[in-house]
Amino acid sequence: MKTNMHALVRKGKTLKNIDIMASGYKHAATLVMIAAMVRNLDCTIGNIPDILDTRVLLRFMKQRGHEPQYENHVLKIKKCENGMVEVDNQNAGMIHNILYFLPAFCPIQREMFLPNTGGCKIGTGKDGSRPVEHIIDLMQKSGAKCKEYNDGIHMSYKNGINPLDIDINHYSTSKEMAAGPLISGATKTAIFLSMHSEDTSSIRNPYMKGDVISLLEFLKSVGYQVKMERNTLYISGAPREVKDIYYQIISDPSVIITYLCLSIYLGIPLTLCGVSEKSITRELKNDIEFLRQIGVEVLYDSGKVCFDCKNGIHRGDLNVYCGNILSDHQPFYALLMSLGKDGGRITDNVWNNRFSYVKELNKMVDSFRVEGHTLHITSGEKMKGDVELYGNDLRATAVLLIAAAARNDISIVHGLEHLERGYENFIEDLMRIGIDIQIRN
């Protein structure tokens, strides 16, 4: 989608009982796709979402010689002759997970230059750039040499790769909890580096949410020895040969929460179909507990999910940290809590700067105030009149569209290009529900 495109949004004649297909988990899919390239075997991966991240990675698979076939969310790739992976500026700038090409492929190629990567600008660096120091540190611990430039990072291995013995809590911004933006990325980097060592690597206090768990499950399926003992993850390299590999990606928990917010905020019953049970019982366990506290029920039966809020929204107090509730979800919970007469509070201990949507939401409903990395929510006044809104990242754009869809006045929403990194058909689904949306250049 072109960056200069925007949407004119207002409340339409909404329909009810709409069925929407849930897509695969984007963060898990990209990690498993990268790991499949590293392991270099014939394999099939199901439930791959049709988003920008997938399309970018498919280009690299073709470049390397894996002959990928992608149809109906199923990806088949073939073993190749260990072709080189060379990352250009354009593709690097499109998605964030290209960052993991460094620990994934540099040990194979011995050296690699990675241009600055893209993705949502929710970090504290220049122009919202996200951190890379944890990846550099871990790769240096494994024996790599590093040179940083304004336009990217050059890494090289001269004497092979060392097994890792690290504590992920070293990358936490708090001594009391696993916090900050480095915990998740440090765990993923350590796992990719462990794939290349002939000895056993140990990773203490790893981040263990759905994307990492999916990566570890895939490694097991392709022959790695993976075990968790007393909060330490052990990974052994030199895997045995395996055949007939198939791995299924779970449903995206952030997509589920997005449509939950859409359903409750607009008061429209809808059903998500094709939802994996693990996404509900494992990935959204903490979310469902919090949602019950604020009066929202998530109802799951045989792959279908619907949402209910019989008695209105109650006050909520949410503390986001690594391993409990994803930072991606807090914008949607903020919008929901603005419906309640008592409001609520959200503290984000992962991405402290992830409140760019607040200024824009306040143009529609004056309910939000930020202090440090805590958001205070009240039952504010609904603002009237046409407004112009700017979504600066994937979830911010989605939550602005949902809020705009509840208004009779026109909202001009910019930032639609962010949506293709995480949603397959979000604009189309809003139109199907009956929201009045016009796309303009």
Short mmCIF file of N, CA and C in Angstrom, two decimals, residues 305-420:
data_model
loop_
_atom_site.label_atom_id
_atom_site.label_comp_id
_atom_site.label_asym_id
_atom_site.label_seq_id
_atom_site.Cartn_x
_atom_site.Cartn_y
_atom_site.Cartn_z
N VAL A 305 -14.08 -18.21 17.87
CA VAL A 305 -14.02 -17.32 19.02
C VAL A 305 -14.99 -16.17 18.83
N CYS A 306 -15.76 -15.89 19.88
CA CYS A 306 -16.58 -14.69 19.90
C CYS A 306 -16.40 -13.99 21.24
N PHE A 307 -16.94 -12.78 21.37
CA PHE A 307 -16.64 -11.95 22.52
C PHE A 307 -17.93 -11.38 23.09
N ASP A 308 -17.94 -11.21 24.43
CA ASP A 308 -19.16 -10.77 25.09
C ASP A 308 -18.82 -9.77 26.19
N CYS A 309 -19.67 -8.75 26.33
CA CYS A 309 -19.51 -7.75 27.39
C CYS A 309 -20.90 -7.33 27.84
N LYS A 310 -21.48 -8.10 28.76
CA LYS A 310 -22.89 -7.93 29.12
C LYS A 310 -23.13 -6.74 30.03
N ASN A 311 -22.20 -6.46 30.93
CA ASN A 311 -22.43 -5.47 31.98
C ASN A 311 -21.53 -4.25 31.88
N GLY A 312 -21.02 -4.00 30.68
CA GLY A 312 -20.18 -2.82 30.52
C GLY A 312 -18.74 -3.06 30.94
N ILE A 313 -17.89 -2.07 30.67
CA ILE A 313 -16.46 -2.17 30.96
C ILE A 313 -16.18 -1.66 32.37
N HIS A 314 -15.44 -2.44 33.14
CA HIS A 314 -15.03 -2.05 34.49
C HIS A 314 -13.62 -1.45 34.46
N ARG A 315 -13.23 -0.87 35.57
CA ARG A 315 -11.90 -0.29 35.69
C ARG A 315 -10.84 -1.39 35.57
N GLY A 316 -9.73 -1.07 34.88
CA GLY A 316 -8.63 -2.02 34.75
C GLY A 316 -7.31 -1.37 35.10
N ASP A 317 -6.41 -2.18 35.63
CA ASP A 317 -5.05 -1.71 35.95
C ASP A 317 -4.09 -2.75 35.37
N LEU A 318 -3.43 -2.40 34.27
CA LEU A 318 -2.61 -3.36 33.52
C LEU A 318 -1.15 -2.98 33.60
N ASN A 319 -0.32 -3.94 33.98
CA ASN A 319 1.13 -3.76 34.04
C ASN A 319 1.75 -4.68 33.00
N VAL A 320 2.22 -4.12 31.89
CA VAL A 320 2.77 -4.90 30.79
C VAL A 320 4.26 -5.10 31.00
N TYR A 321 4.70 -6.34 31.00
CA TYR A 321 6.12 -6.65 31.06
C TYR A 321 6.39 -7.89 30.22
N CYS A 322 7.65 -8.22 30.02
CA CYS A 322 8.01 -9.32 29.14
C CYS A 322 7.48 -10.64 29.67
N GLY A 323 6.68 -11.31 28.88
CA GLY A 323 6.22 -12.63 29.26
C GLY A 323 4.79 -12.69 29.77
N ASN A 324 4.14 -11.52 30.04
CA ASN A 324 2.75 -11.64 30.50
C ASN A 324 1.76 -11.26 29.38
N ILE A 325 1.63 -9.98 29.08
CA ILE A 325 0.73 -9.52 28.02
C ILE A 325 1.55 -8.73 27.01
N LEU A 326 1.35 -8.99 25.74
CA LEU A 326 2.15 -8.33 24.72
C LEU A 326 1.90 -6.83 24.70
N SER A 327 2.99 -6.08 24.52
CA SER A 327 2.88 -4.63 24.39
C SER A 327 1.98 -4.25 23.22
N ASP A 328 1.92 -5.09 22.18
CA ASP A 328 1.05 -4.84 21.02
C ASP A 328 -0.41 -4.66 21.42
N HIS A 329 -0.82 -5.23 22.55
CA HIS A 329 -2.24 -5.25 22.90
C HIS A 329 -2.69 -4.03 23.68
N GLN A 330 -1.75 -3.30 24.29
CA GLN A 330 -2.18 -2.24 25.20
C GLN A 330 -2.97 -1.11 24.53
N PRO A 331 -2.71 -0.75 23.24
CA PRO A 331 -3.57 0.28 22.64
C PRO A 331 -5.04 -0.11 22.58
N PHE A 332 -5.31 -1.39 22.34
CA PHE A 332 -6.69 -1.86 22.24
C PHE A 332 -7.37 -1.88 23.61
N TYR A 333 -6.61 -2.25 24.64
CA TYR A 333 -7.18 -2.24 25.99
C TYR A 333 -7.42 -0.81 26.46
N ALA A 334 -6.56 0.11 26.05
CA ALA A 334 -6.77 1.52 26.40
C ALA A 334 -8.09 2.03 25.82
N LEU A 335 -8.33 1.70 24.55
CA LEU A 335 -9.57 2.14 23.91
C LEU A 335 -10.79 1.53 24.59
N LEU A 336 -10.72 0.24 24.92
CA LEU A 336 -11.83 -0.42 25.60
C LEU A 336 -12.12 0.22 26.96
N MET A 337 -11.06 0.51 27.73
CA MET A 337 -11.27 1.06 29.07
C MET A 337 -11.84 2.48 29.03
N SER A 338 -11.69 3.17 27.89
CA SER A 338 -12.31 4.50 27.78
C SER A 338 -13.83 4.41 27.72
N LEU A 339 -14.37 3.21 27.47
CA LEU A 339 -15.82 3.00 27.48
C LEU A 339 -16.38 2.96 28.89
N GLY A 340 -15.56 2.57 29.87
CA GLY A 340 -16.03 2.41 31.24
C GLY A 340 -16.08 3.74 31.98
N LYS A 341 -16.96 3.84 32.94
CA LYS A 341 -17.09 5.11 33.68
C LYS A 341 -15.92 5.35 34.63
N ASP A 342 -15.18 4.29 34.96
CA ASP A 342 -14.05 4.42 35.90
C ASP A 342 -12.69 4.40 35.22
N GLY A 343 -12.65 4.20 33.91
CA GLY A 343 -11.37 4.25 33.19
C GLY A 343 -10.41 3.15 33.59
N GLY A 344 -9.14 3.53 33.76
CA GLY A 344 -8.13 2.54 34.12
C GLY A 344 -6.73 3.09 33.95
N ARG A 345 -5.76 2.19 33.98
CA ARG A 345 -4.35 2.59 33.90
C ARG A 345 -3.55 1.47 33.23
N ILE A 346 -2.60 1.86 32.37
CA ILE A 346 -1.71 0.91 31.71
C ILE A 346 -0.28 1.39 31.85
N THR A 347 0.58 0.52 32.37
CA THR A 347 2.01 0.80 32.44
C THR A 347 2.72 -0.17 31.51
N ASP A 348 3.46 0.37 30.54
CA ASP A 348 4.17 -0.47 29.57
C ASP A 348 5.65 -0.50 29.94
N ASN A 349 6.10 -1.66 30.44
CA ASN A 349 7.49 -1.84 30.85
C ASN A 349 8.34 -2.46 29.75
N VAL A 350 7.78 -2.61 28.56
CA VAL A 350 8.53 -3.17 27.43
C VAL A 350 8.97 -2.05 26.50
N TRP A 351 7.98 -1.40 25.88
CA TRP A 351 8.24 -0.26 25.01
C TRP A 351 7.70 0.98 25.68
N ASN A 352 8.57 1.69 26.41
CA ASN A 352 8.13 2.83 27.20
C ASN A 352 7.60 3.98 26.36
N ASN A 353 7.91 3.96 25.07
CA ASN A 353 7.55 5.07 24.19
C ASN A 353 6.36 4.73 23.29
N ARG A 354 5.59 3.70 23.67
CA ARG A 354 4.56 3.20 22.77
C ARG A 354 3.19 3.83 23.04
N PHE A 355 3.13 5.13 23.12
CA PHE A 355 1.86 5.80 23.33
C PHE A 355 1.62 6.87 22.26
N SER A 356 2.17 6.67 21.07
CA SER A 356 1.99 7.67 20.00
C SER A 356 0.53 7.82 19.61
N TYR A 357 -0.26 6.79 19.85
CA TYR A 357 -1.67 6.82 19.47
C TYR A 357 -2.51 7.71 20.38
N VAL A 358 -1.98 8.05 21.55
CA VAL A 358 -2.78 8.76 22.56
C VAL A 358 -3.22 10.14 22.07
N LYS A 359 -2.29 10.91 21.52
CA LYS A 359 -2.61 12.24 21.01
C LYS A 359 -3.71 12.16 19.96
N GLU A 360 -3.65 11.12 19.12
CA GLU A 360 -4.63 10.97 18.05
C GLU A 360 -5.99 10.52 18.58
N LEU A 361 -6.00 9.58 19.54
CA LEU A 361 -7.26 9.14 20.12
C LEU A 361 -7.97 10.29 20.82
N ASN A 362 -7.19 11.17 21.47
CA ASN A 362 -7.79 12.29 22.18
C ASN A 362 -8.51 13.27 21.25
N LYS A 363 -8.23 13.19 19.96
CA LYS A 363 -8.97 14.01 19.00
C LYS A 363 -10.41 13.50 18.84
N MET A 364 -10.64 12.24 19.23
CA MET A 364 -11.97 11.63 19.08
C MET A 364 -12.68 11.45 20.40
N VAL A 365 -11.92 11.08 21.45
CA VAL A 365 -12.49 10.92 22.78
C VAL A 365 -11.42 11.35 23.79
N ASP A 366 -11.70 12.41 24.51
CA ASP A 366 -10.70 13.02 25.40
C ASP A 366 -10.61 12.21 26.70
N SER A 367 -9.85 11.10 26.63
CA SER A 367 -9.83 10.16 27.75
C SER A 367 -8.44 9.79 28.23
N PHE A 368 -7.38 10.27 27.58
CA PHE A 368 -6.06 9.68 27.79
C PHE A 368 -5.01 10.72 28.21
N ARG A 369 -4.20 10.32 29.19
CA ARG A 369 -3.12 11.18 29.67
C ARG A 369 -1.92 10.31 30.01
N VAL A 370 -0.75 10.68 29.47
CA VAL A 370 0.48 9.90 29.66
C VAL A 370 1.37 10.56 30.70
N GLU A 371 1.84 9.76 31.66
CA GLU A 371 2.85 10.20 32.63
C GLU A 371 3.97 9.17 32.63
N GLY A 372 5.14 9.56 32.11
CA GLY A 372 6.24 8.60 32.00
C GLY A 372 5.87 7.48 31.06
N HIS A 373 5.94 6.22 31.54
CA HIS A 373 5.50 5.11 30.72
C HIS A 373 4.20 4.49 31.25
N THR A 374 3.37 5.38 31.85
CA THR A 374 2.05 4.97 32.32
C THR A 374 0.97 5.82 31.65
N LEU A 375 -0.06 5.14 31.17
CA LEU A 375 -1.20 5.80 30.55
C LEU A 375 -2.39 5.76 31.50
N HIS A 376 -2.95 6.93 31.78
CA HIS A 376 -4.15 7.05 32.63
C HIS A 376 -5.36 7.27 31.72
N ILE A 377 -6.41 6.50 31.97
CA ILE A 377 -7.58 6.50 31.11
C ILE A 377 -8.80 6.90 31.93
N THR A 378 -9.59 7.83 31.42
CA THR A 378 -10.83 8.24 32.08
C THR A 378 -11.98 8.10 31.08
N SER A 379 -13.18 8.25 31.59
CA SER A 379 -14.35 8.26 30.71
C SER A 379 -14.51 9.68 30.20
N GLY A 380 -13.89 9.95 29.07
CA GLY A 380 -13.81 11.32 28.58
C GLY A 380 -14.95 11.71 27.66
N GLU A 381 -14.93 12.97 27.28
CA GLU A 381 -15.95 13.53 26.40
C GLU A 381 -15.71 13.10 24.96
N LYS A 382 -16.77 12.65 24.28
CA LYS A 382 -16.68 12.31 22.87
C LYS A 382 -16.59 13.62 22.06
N MET A 383 -15.55 13.74 21.26
CA MET A 383 -15.32 14.96 20.49
C MET A 383 -16.10 14.91 19.18
N LYS A 384 -16.67 16.04 18.78
CA LYS A 384 -17.44 16.12 17.55
C LYS A 384 -16.65 16.85 16.47
N GLY A 385 -17.05 16.64 15.22
CA GLY A 385 -16.40 17.29 14.11
C GLY A 385 -15.43 16.37 13.39
N ASP A 386 -15.10 16.72 12.16
CA ASP A 386 -14.14 15.95 11.37
C ASP A 386 -12.74 16.10 11.96
N VAL A 387 -11.96 15.02 11.91
CA VAL A 387 -10.60 15.05 12.45
C VAL A 387 -9.65 14.38 11.48
N GLU A 388 -8.36 14.72 11.60
CA GLU A 388 -7.31 14.10 10.80
C GLU A 388 -6.38 13.37 11.77
N LEU A 389 -6.14 12.08 11.50
CA LEU A 389 -5.42 11.21 12.43
C LEU A 389 -4.21 10.59 11.74
N TYR A 390 -3.15 10.38 12.54
CA TYR A 390 -1.90 9.85 11.99
C TYR A 390 -1.48 8.61 12.79
N GLY A 391 -1.52 7.46 12.13
CA GLY A 391 -1.04 6.22 12.74
C GLY A 391 0.45 6.05 12.48
N ASN A 392 1.24 5.96 13.55
CA ASN A 392 2.69 5.89 13.40
C ASN A 392 3.25 4.47 13.42
N ASP A 393 2.41 3.49 13.74
CA ASP A 393 2.85 2.11 13.72
C ASP A 393 1.65 1.20 13.47
N LEU A 394 1.91 -0.08 13.41
CA LEU A 394 0.89 -1.06 13.05
C LEU A 394 -0.33 -1.01 13.97
N ARG A 395 -0.11 -1.17 15.28
CA ARG A 395 -1.24 -1.24 16.21
C ARG A 395 -1.90 0.12 16.40
N ALA A 396 -1.10 1.20 16.34
CA ALA A 396 -1.68 2.54 16.47
C ALA A 396 -2.67 2.80 15.33
N THR A 397 -2.30 2.44 14.11
CA THR A 397 -3.19 2.65 12.97
C THR A 397 -4.46 1.83 13.12
N ALA A 398 -4.33 0.59 13.57
CA ALA A 398 -5.50 -0.27 13.74
C ALA A 398 -6.45 0.29 14.79
N VAL A 399 -5.92 0.74 15.92
CA VAL A 399 -6.80 1.23 16.99
C VAL A 399 -7.45 2.55 16.59
N LEU A 400 -6.76 3.38 15.80
CA LEU A 400 -7.36 4.62 15.31
C LEU A 400 -8.52 4.33 14.36
N LEU A 401 -8.36 3.33 13.52
CA LEU A 401 -9.44 2.95 12.60
C LEU A 401 -10.67 2.46 13.36
N ILE A 402 -10.44 1.69 14.43
CA ILE A 402 -11.57 1.19 15.22
C ILE A 402 -12.30 2.35 15.89
N ALA A 403 -11.56 3.26 16.50
CA ALA A 403 -12.18 4.41 17.15
C ALA A 403 -12.91 5.29 16.14
N ALA A 404 -12.31 5.47 14.96
CA ALA A 404 -12.94 6.28 13.92
C ALA A 404 -14.23 5.65 13.41
N ALA A 405 -14.27 4.31 13.41
CA ALA A 405 -15.44 3.59 12.90
C ALA A 405 -16.67 3.75 13.79
N ALA A 406 -16.49 4.30 15.00
CA ALA A 406 -17.61 4.49 15.92
C ALA A 406 -18.21 5.89 15.83
N ARG A 407 -17.62 6.75 14.96
CA ARG A 407 -18.04 8.15 14.91
C ARG A 407 -18.93 8.43 13.69
N ASN A 408 -19.87 9.37 13.88
CA ASN A 408 -20.70 9.80 12.76
C ASN A 408 -19.98 10.81 11.88
N ASP A 409 -19.03 11.56 12.48
CA ASP A 409 -18.26 12.53 11.71
C ASP A 409 -17.12 11.82 10.97
N ILE A 410 -16.55 12.51 9.99
CA ILE A 410 -15.50 11.92 9.16
C ILE A 410 -14.16 11.99 9.89
N SER A 411 -13.45 10.88 9.88
CA SER A 411 -12.07 10.82 10.38
C SER A 411 -11.17 10.46 9.20
N ILE A 412 -10.17 11.29 8.95
CA ILE A 412 -9.18 11.00 7.91
C ILE A 412 -8.00 10.31 8.58
N VAL A 413 -7.77 9.05 8.25
CA VAL A 413 -6.75 8.23 8.93
C VAL A 413 -5.57 7.98 8.00
N HIS A 414 -4.40 8.46 8.40
CA HIS A 414 -3.16 8.22 7.68
C HIS A 414 -2.40 7.05 8.32
N GLY A 415 -1.46 6.47 7.57
CA GLY A 415 -0.64 5.38 8.10
C GLY A 415 -1.13 4.00 7.71
N LEU A 416 -1.98 3.93 6.67
CA LEU A 416 -2.54 2.64 6.27
C LEU A 416 -1.46 1.65 5.84
N GLU A 417 -0.31 2.16 5.38
CA GLU A 417 0.77 1.26 4.93
C GLU A 417 1.29 0.36 6.04
N HIS A 418 1.11 0.78 7.31
CA HIS A 418 1.57 -0.05 8.41
C HIS A 418 0.77 -1.36 8.52
N LEU A 419 -0.48 -1.33 8.09
CA LEU A 419 -1.38 -2.47 8.29
C LEU A 419 -0.89 -3.72 7.58
N GLU A 420 -0.24 -3.56 6.41
CA GLU A 420 0.15 -4.74 5.64
C GLU A 420 1.28 -5.52 6.31
#
